[in-house]
């Protein structure tokens, strides 16, 4: 029993991968900050997006994981999502960040609907109750079995409301609409249930798309001139082209460790001239220019860890979780979305929910042996 308890208390490989990647990223960023000049407040002002990235992602993943497993009631996740929505709706923010957060909310709503519809249906219609392997799949709040139809319907209404609100937020940007379409397609395929893709294939597709997007951004940054249809204000814009070239130039001068957090805004002429263009508008190029090749490797490890975590349980959940996580990564390849803590927190909730493992019930101890003659 003791050996079994110790074995069950160990973290599964995906969760371990996430924690190791997050710790390595945070330690590296902290060490990078030590070589910056200026006071603590000045250093923190330029480095806090990097420092907050991993903790917010881990916090979201833990919240999504425990809420989905039924360890905490559904209200816990709502208490976190509700302030997030109040902040997003009540405070002026970057429209692309609003759209990215909306896409993650759509994915969360899809996961809630997928879980509530996938278990205990016979019991709700009067047939014998069927104990599910994962209590969160039925009511998402710790119920061990489907009890009443109205409870299931309430959960579905909550999931639908979250998804609709997310879809409204996603309309703030064209890129948000594009990534929203990807998540909705994944949710539709998950509901269809006839797409025979293994979880390894889903992970491979997600990582492949993200890697291709990063490579395309680098190639576009190297190219000296873009076609006119790419430089318009409704497209990638000529300003983004200039920012990407500046980021690659800074990376070329500091290829290993980068110029340090905040170095890009001081290096780039267009970023210094226009405060709204303080970032490279590409997460991978921003990391490369300020944190170097080491930072890019650790950043890639974070993206890979999130993808693997999202694909831990069930093809349907894996499809939705990996699609949402990969869509955010691709969107951020042409933007700077990981510096917004609420976006990262919501993305963490989605991959944590998608990859949550079932609650394992401890076996009841055997009763006393009957005595002979009794």
Short mmCIF file of C-alpha atoms in Angstrom, two decimals:
data_model
loop_
_atom_site.label_atom_id
_atom_site.label_comp_id
_atom_site.label_asym_id
_atom_site.label_seq_id
_atom_site.Cartn_x
_atom_site.Cartn_y
_atom_site.Cartn_z
CA UNK A 1 0.00 0.00 0.00
CA UNK A 2 2.83 2.39 0.88
CA UNK A 3 4.59 1.70 -2.40
CA UNK A 4 1.33 2.22 -4.28
CA UNK A 5 0.74 5.56 -2.51
CA UNK A 6 4.24 6.77 -3.33
CA UNK A 7 3.84 5.74 -6.97
CA UNK A 8 0.46 7.46 -7.34
CA UNK A 9 1.81 10.68 -5.80
CA UNK A 10 4.40 11.09 -8.54
CA UNK A 11 3.65 13.63 -11.24
CA UNK A 12 2.93 12.17 -14.70
CA UNK A 13 5.52 12.94 -17.40
CA UNK A 14 3.51 15.75 -19.07
CA UNK A 15 3.05 17.69 -15.82
CA UNK A 16 6.72 17.15 -14.98
CA UNK A 17 7.70 18.43 -18.42
CA UNK A 18 5.65 21.60 -17.87
CA UNK A 19 7.15 22.26 -14.43
CA UNK A 20 10.72 21.68 -15.61
CA UNK A 21 10.26 23.92 -18.66
CA UNK A 22 8.60 26.63 -16.55
CA UNK A 23 11.32 26.50 -13.90
CA UNK A 24 14.11 26.60 -16.49
CA UNK A 25 12.51 29.57 -18.26
CA UNK A 26 11.99 31.53 -15.04
CA UNK A 27 15.51 30.87 -13.74
CA UNK A 28 17.06 31.89 -17.05
CA UNK A 29 15.05 35.11 -17.23
CA UNK A 30 15.96 35.93 -13.63
CA UNK A 31 19.65 35.37 -14.36
CA UNK A 32 19.37 37.52 -17.48
CA UNK A 33 17.93 40.35 -15.40
CA UNK A 34 21.05 40.35 -13.23
CA UNK A 35 23.15 41.72 -16.07
CA UNK A 36 20.81 44.65 -16.71
CA UNK A 37 21.75 48.11 -15.58
CA UNK A 38 19.46 50.28 -13.47
CA UNK A 39 17.48 49.91 -10.28
CA UNK A 40 15.22 47.04 -9.33
CA UNK A 41 12.07 48.93 -10.36
CA UNK A 42 13.49 49.74 -13.78
CA UNK A 43 14.63 46.16 -14.37
CA UNK A 44 11.26 44.78 -13.26
CA UNK A 45 9.42 47.18 -15.57
CA UNK A 46 11.15 45.72 -18.62
CA UNK A 47 11.33 42.07 -17.56
CA UNK A 48 8.02 41.40 -15.79
CA UNK A 49 6.27 39.96 -18.91
CA UNK A 50 8.98 37.31 -19.15
CA UNK A 51 8.94 36.64 -15.41
CA UNK A 52 5.14 36.33 -15.28
CA UNK A 53 4.80 34.05 -18.30
CA UNK A 54 5.65 30.69 -16.73
CA UNK A 55 3.97 31.24 -13.31
CA UNK A 56 0.72 32.38 -14.92
CA UNK A 57 0.72 29.42 -17.29
CA UNK A 58 1.37 26.93 -14.47
CA UNK A 59 -1.28 28.58 -12.27
CA UNK A 60 -3.85 28.33 -15.05
CA UNK A 61 -2.94 24.72 -15.82
CA UNK A 62 -3.27 23.76 -12.15
CA UNK A 63 -6.63 25.51 -11.86
CA UNK A 64 -7.98 23.88 -15.01
CA UNK A 65 -6.62 20.50 -13.92
CA UNK A 66 -8.18 20.44 -10.45
CA UNK A 67 -11.48 21.96 -11.59
CA UNK A 68 -11.86 19.39 -14.35
CA UNK A 69 -10.97 16.49 -12.05
CA UNK A 70 -13.71 17.50 -9.65
CA UNK A 71 -11.27 18.21 -6.82
CA UNK A 72 -12.66 21.74 -6.70
CA UNK A 73 -16.19 22.74 -7.64
CA UNK A 74 -16.95 24.44 -10.93
CA UNK A 75 -17.50 27.71 -9.10
CA UNK A 76 -13.73 27.94 -8.52
CA UNK A 77 -13.02 28.16 -12.21
CA UNK A 78 -15.84 30.64 -12.66
CA UNK A 79 -14.47 32.82 -9.85
CA UNK A 80 -11.26 33.12 -11.84
CA UNK A 81 -12.83 33.50 -15.27
CA UNK A 82 -15.32 36.13 -14.06
CA UNK A 83 -12.68 38.66 -12.88
CA UNK A 84 -10.77 37.97 -16.08
CA UNK A 85 -13.82 38.88 -18.13
CA UNK A 86 -14.48 41.95 -15.99
CA UNK A 87 -10.90 43.09 -16.56
CA UNK A 88 -11.04 42.39 -20.27
CA UNK A 89 -14.39 44.08 -20.77
CA UNK A 90 -13.95 46.96 -18.34
CA UNK A 91 -10.38 48.08 -18.98
CA UNK A 92 -9.14 49.28 -22.37
CA UNK A 93 -6.67 46.76 -23.66
CA UNK A 94 -4.88 45.60 -26.77
CA UNK A 95 -7.55 44.36 -29.17
CA UNK A 96 -5.52 41.36 -30.30
CA UNK A 97 -5.08 40.31 -26.67
CA UNK A 98 -8.85 40.57 -26.18
CA UNK A 99 -9.38 38.43 -29.26
CA UNK A 100 -6.82 35.84 -28.11
CA UNK A 101 -8.46 35.64 -24.68
CA UNK A 102 -11.82 35.19 -26.38
CA UNK A 103 -10.55 32.25 -28.41
CA UNK A 104 -9.34 30.55 -25.23
CA UNK A 105 -12.74 31.08 -23.62
CA UNK A 106 -14.39 29.46 -26.63
CA UNK A 107 -12.09 26.47 -26.20
CA UNK A 108 -12.93 26.30 -22.48
CA UNK A 109 -16.64 26.39 -23.25
CA UNK A 110 -16.18 23.65 -25.84
CA UNK A 111 -14.36 21.48 -23.31
CA UNK A 112 -17.14 21.97 -20.77
CA UNK A 113 -19.77 21.02 -23.34
CA UNK A 114 -17.72 18.04 -24.53
CA UNK A 115 -17.32 16.75 -20.98
CA UNK A 116 -20.92 17.26 -19.88
CA UNK A 117 -22.29 15.52 -22.98
CA UNK A 118 -19.92 12.59 -22.96
CA UNK A 119 -20.89 10.65 -19.84
CA UNK A 120 -23.83 9.48 -17.84
CA UNK A 121 -26.44 10.06 -20.55
CA UNK A 122 -28.28 6.80 -19.93
CA UNK A 123 -28.56 7.55 -16.25
CA UNK A 124 -30.11 10.91 -17.00
CA UNK A 125 -32.88 9.24 -18.97
CA UNK A 126 -33.90 6.79 -16.33
CA UNK A 127 -31.66 3.84 -17.07
CA UNK A 128 -29.35 2.52 -14.36
CA UNK A 129 -26.71 5.01 -13.30
CA UNK A 130 -23.28 4.39 -14.76
CA UNK A 131 -20.26 5.40 -12.71
CA UNK A 132 -17.86 7.34 -14.91
CA UNK A 133 -14.09 7.03 -14.94
CA UNK A 134 -13.78 10.82 -14.64
CA UNK A 135 -16.28 12.63 -12.42
CA UNK A 136 -15.47 15.93 -14.11
CA UNK A 137 -16.81 14.57 -17.40
CA UNK A 138 -20.35 14.50 -15.95
CA UNK A 139 -20.83 17.66 -13.96
CA UNK A 140 -17.38 19.22 -13.62
CA UNK A 141 -17.95 19.91 -9.96
CA UNK A 142 -17.11 16.74 -8.09
CA UNK A 143 -20.29 14.74 -8.70
CA UNK A 144 -19.49 11.04 -8.94
CA UNK A 145 -22.39 10.19 -11.26
CA UNK A 146 -25.12 11.81 -13.31
CA UNK A 147 -27.96 12.62 -10.90
CA UNK A 148 -30.48 14.91 -12.56
CA UNK A 149 -30.99 16.16 -16.11
CA UNK A 150 -31.32 19.76 -15.01
CA UNK A 151 -27.86 19.75 -13.46
CA UNK A 152 -26.36 18.59 -16.71
CA UNK A 153 -28.30 21.24 -18.58
CA UNK A 154 -27.04 23.95 -16.22
CA UNK A 155 -23.47 22.89 -16.92
CA UNK A 156 -24.13 22.97 -20.65
CA UNK A 157 -25.66 26.45 -20.38
CA UNK A 158 -22.58 27.66 -18.50
CA UNK A 159 -20.29 26.20 -21.15
CA UNK A 160 -22.35 27.72 -23.94
CA UNK A 161 -22.35 31.16 -22.28
CA UNK A 162 -18.56 31.08 -21.86
CA UNK A 163 -18.15 30.06 -25.49
CA UNK A 164 -20.50 32.78 -26.78
CA UNK A 165 -18.79 35.47 -24.72
CA UNK A 166 -15.44 34.27 -26.00
CA UNK A 167 -16.66 34.39 -29.59
CA UNK A 168 -17.76 38.00 -29.09
CA UNK A 169 -14.31 38.92 -27.77
CA UNK A 170 -12.62 37.07 -30.64
CA UNK A 171 -14.26 39.38 -33.15
CA UNK A 172 -12.01 42.24 -31.99
CA UNK A 173 -9.31 41.25 -34.50
CA UNK A 174 -9.05 39.47 -37.85
CA UNK A 175 -6.40 37.13 -36.46
CA UNK A 176 -8.81 36.34 -33.65
CA UNK A 177 -11.47 35.33 -36.16
CA UNK A 178 -8.99 33.09 -37.98
CA UNK A 179 -7.89 31.30 -34.80
CA UNK A 180 -11.51 31.13 -33.64
CA UNK A 181 -12.35 29.22 -36.82
CA UNK A 182 -9.60 26.71 -36.02
CA UNK A 183 -10.90 26.11 -32.50
CA UNK A 184 -14.51 25.82 -33.67
CA UNK A 185 -13.45 23.28 -36.31
CA UNK A 186 -11.60 21.28 -33.65
CA UNK A 187 -14.65 21.39 -31.37
CA UNK A 188 -16.90 20.23 -34.22
CA UNK A 189 -14.58 17.33 -35.05
CA UNK A 190 -14.42 16.39 -31.37
CA UNK A 191 -18.22 16.38 -31.16
CA UNK A 192 -18.43 14.33 -34.37
CA UNK A 193 -16.21 11.71 -32.78
CA UNK A 194 -15.25 9.96 -36.01
CA UNK A 195 -11.88 11.55 -36.65
CA UNK A 196 -9.50 8.70 -35.99
CA UNK A 197 -6.35 10.59 -35.05
CA UNK A 198 -4.09 9.39 -32.27
CA UNK A 199 -3.03 11.84 -29.59
CA UNK A 200 0.54 11.59 -30.85
CA UNK A 201 -0.63 12.66 -34.28
CA UNK A 202 -2.54 15.58 -32.79
CA UNK A 203 0.54 16.69 -30.86
CA UNK A 204 2.68 16.34 -33.98
CA UNK A 205 0.26 18.42 -36.03
CA UNK A 206 0.12 21.15 -33.40
CA UNK A 207 3.87 21.39 -33.01
CA UNK A 208 4.38 21.21 -36.76
CA UNK A 209 2.02 24.12 -37.44
CA UNK A 210 3.64 26.25 -34.74
CA UNK A 211 7.13 25.45 -35.99
CA UNK A 212 6.13 26.26 -39.57
CA UNK A 213 4.66 29.59 -38.47
CA UNK A 214 7.86 30.50 -36.61
CA UNK A 215 10.00 29.58 -39.63
CA UNK A 216 7.77 31.64 -41.93
CA UNK A 217 8.11 34.68 -39.66
CA UNK A 218 11.90 34.38 -39.71
CA UNK A 219 11.93 34.10 -43.50
CA UNK A 220 9.64 37.12 -43.85
CA UNK A 221 11.89 39.08 -41.50
CA UNK A 222 14.94 38.28 -43.61
CA UNK A 223 13.29 39.16 -46.93
CA UNK A 224 14.22 42.69 -47.92
CA UNK A 225 10.91 43.66 -49.49
CA UNK A 226 7.35 42.46 -49.04
CA UNK A 227 4.62 42.45 -51.69
CA UNK A 228 2.29 45.43 -51.53
CA UNK A 229 -0.63 43.31 -50.37
CA UNK A 230 1.33 42.39 -47.21
CA UNK A 231 2.36 45.92 -46.25
CA UNK A 232 -1.10 47.49 -46.04
CA UNK A 233 -2.68 48.47 -42.70
CA UNK A 234 -5.21 45.65 -43.02
CA UNK A 235 -2.44 43.08 -43.49
CA UNK A 236 0.86 42.49 -41.67
CA UNK A 237 1.88 46.13 -42.40
CA UNK A 238 5.21 47.66 -43.32
CA UNK A 239 5.76 48.65 -39.67
CA UNK A 240 5.75 45.00 -38.65
CA UNK A 241 8.26 44.25 -41.40
CA UNK A 242 10.60 46.93 -40.02
CA UNK A 243 10.16 45.62 -36.48
CA UNK A 244 10.98 42.06 -37.50
CA UNK A 245 14.11 43.15 -39.35
CA UNK A 246 15.25 45.16 -36.31
CA UNK A 247 14.66 42.13 -34.06
CA UNK A 248 16.72 39.87 -36.31
CA UNK A 249 19.51 42.47 -36.47
CA UNK A 250 19.65 42.67 -32.68
CA UNK A 251 19.67 38.88 -32.48
CA UNK A 252 22.57 38.74 -34.95
CA UNK A 253 24.61 40.96 -32.63
CA UNK A 254 23.74 38.96 -29.49
CA UNK A 255 22.95 35.47 -30.78
CA UNK A 256 23.43 33.44 -27.60
CA UNK A 257 22.01 35.46 -24.69
CA UNK A 258 20.26 38.28 -26.54
CA UNK A 259 20.35 41.96 -25.77
CA UNK A 260 18.45 41.57 -22.48
CA UNK A 261 14.82 42.29 -21.52
CA UNK A 262 13.77 45.69 -22.82
CA UNK A 263 16.68 45.97 -25.25
CA UNK A 264 14.51 45.82 -28.38
CA UNK A 265 12.58 49.02 -27.67
CA UNK A 266 15.87 50.88 -27.21
CA UNK A 267 17.50 49.29 -30.26
CA UNK A 268 14.71 49.65 -32.83
CA UNK A 269 14.33 53.13 -34.28
CA UNK A 270 10.65 52.63 -35.10
CA UNK A 271 9.94 51.26 -31.62
CA UNK A 272 11.68 54.21 -29.99
CA UNK A 273 9.81 56.67 -32.20
CA UNK A 274 6.35 55.15 -31.66
CA UNK A 275 5.53 53.96 -28.11
CA UNK A 276 2.72 51.75 -29.47
CA UNK A 277 5.35 49.73 -31.35
CA UNK A 278 7.51 48.98 -28.33
CA UNK A 279 7.45 45.22 -29.06
CA UNK A 280 8.64 43.28 -32.08
CA UNK A 281 5.06 42.05 -32.71
CA UNK A 282 6.36 38.51 -32.91
CA UNK A 283 6.91 36.51 -29.75
CA UNK A 284 9.62 34.31 -31.23
CA UNK A 285 11.55 37.29 -32.63
CA UNK A 286 11.08 39.27 -29.42
CA UNK A 287 12.49 36.39 -27.40
CA UNK A 288 15.33 35.88 -29.89
CA UNK A 289 16.36 39.54 -29.85
CA UNK A 290 16.22 39.97 -26.06
CA UNK A 291 16.94 36.47 -24.69
CA UNK A 292 18.98 34.95 -27.53
CA UNK A 293 19.12 31.37 -28.74
CA UNK A 294 18.95 30.04 -25.20
CA UNK A 295 15.70 31.90 -24.66
CA UNK A 296 14.27 30.61 -27.94
CA UNK A 297 15.06 27.02 -26.96
CA UNK A 298 13.39 27.45 -23.56
CA UNK A 299 10.43 29.22 -25.17
CA UNK A 300 10.04 26.31 -27.59
CA UNK A 301 10.18 23.91 -24.65
CA UNK A 302 7.34 25.80 -22.98
CA UNK A 303 5.23 25.58 -26.15
CA UNK A 304 5.99 21.87 -26.53
CA UNK A 305 5.18 21.17 -22.87
CA UNK A 306 1.83 22.90 -23.17
CA UNK A 307 1.01 20.89 -26.29
CA UNK A 308 1.89 17.58 -24.66
CA UNK A 309 -0.11 18.45 -21.52
CA UNK A 310 -3.20 19.33 -23.56
CA UNK A 311 -3.14 15.92 -25.26
CA UNK A 312 -3.02 13.70 -22.18
CA UNK A 313 -6.63 12.54 -22.09
CA UNK A 314 -9.06 11.61 -24.83
CA UNK A 315 -8.92 12.48 -28.52
CA UNK A 316 -11.76 14.99 -28.29
CA UNK A 317 -10.21 16.96 -25.45
CA UNK A 318 -6.76 16.66 -27.01
CA UNK A 319 -8.03 18.05 -30.30
CA UNK A 320 -9.65 21.08 -28.65
CA UNK A 321 -6.81 21.75 -26.21
CA UNK A 322 -4.01 21.42 -28.76
CA UNK A 323 -5.94 23.49 -31.31
CA UNK A 324 -6.45 26.33 -28.82
CA UNK A 325 -2.85 26.26 -27.58
CA UNK A 326 -1.39 26.06 -31.10
CA UNK A 327 -3.72 28.79 -32.37
CA UNK A 328 -2.49 31.11 -29.63
CA UNK A 329 1.13 30.29 -30.49
CA UNK A 330 0.62 30.93 -34.20
CA UNK A 331 -1.23 34.18 -33.49
CA UNK A 332 1.57 35.29 -31.20
CA UNK A 333 4.16 34.56 -33.88
CA UNK A 334 2.87 37.70 -35.60
CA UNK A 335 2.05 39.51 -32.36
CA UNK A 336 3.09 39.70 -28.68
CA UNK A 337 0.33 37.96 -26.74
CA UNK A 338 2.28 36.06 -24.08
CA UNK A 339 3.07 39.28 -22.26
CA UNK A 340 -0.61 39.63 -21.28
CA UNK A 341 -1.03 37.58 -18.07
CA UNK A 342 -4.77 37.08 -18.47
CA UNK A 343 -4.31 35.53 -21.92
CA UNK A 344 -1.65 33.16 -20.56
CA UNK A 345 -3.81 32.29 -17.53
CA UNK A 346 -6.80 31.40 -19.70
CA UNK A 347 -4.60 29.36 -22.04
CA UNK A 348 -3.25 27.51 -18.99
CA UNK A 349 -6.78 26.74 -17.80
CA UNK A 350 -7.63 25.29 -21.21
CA UNK A 351 -4.61 22.99 -21.48
CA UNK A 352 -4.93 22.00 -17.82
CA UNK A 353 -8.61 21.15 -18.30
CA UNK A 354 -7.93 19.28 -21.53
CA UNK A 355 -5.12 17.23 -20.01
CA UNK A 356 -6.65 16.51 -16.61
CA UNK A 357 -6.40 12.88 -15.56
CA UNK A 358 -9.26 11.01 -13.88
CA UNK A 359 -9.52 10.81 -10.14
CA UNK A 360 -8.32 7.44 -8.93
CA UNK A 361 -10.34 6.12 -6.03
CA UNK A 362 -8.40 4.35 -3.32
CA UNK A 363 -9.49 0.76 -2.86
CA UNK A 364 -11.33 0.10 0.40
CA UNK A 365 -9.29 -1.94 2.87
CA UNK A 366 -10.31 -5.58 3.18
CA UNK A 367 -12.41 -6.57 6.17
CA UNK A 368 -11.20 -8.86 8.96
CA UNK A 369 -10.80 -12.53 8.19
CA UNK A 370 -13.74 -14.61 9.49
CA UNK A 371 -12.81 -16.90 12.32
CA UNK A 372 -13.22 -20.66 11.87
CA UNK A 373 -16.50 -21.97 13.09
CA UNK A 374 -18.37 -18.68 12.69
#
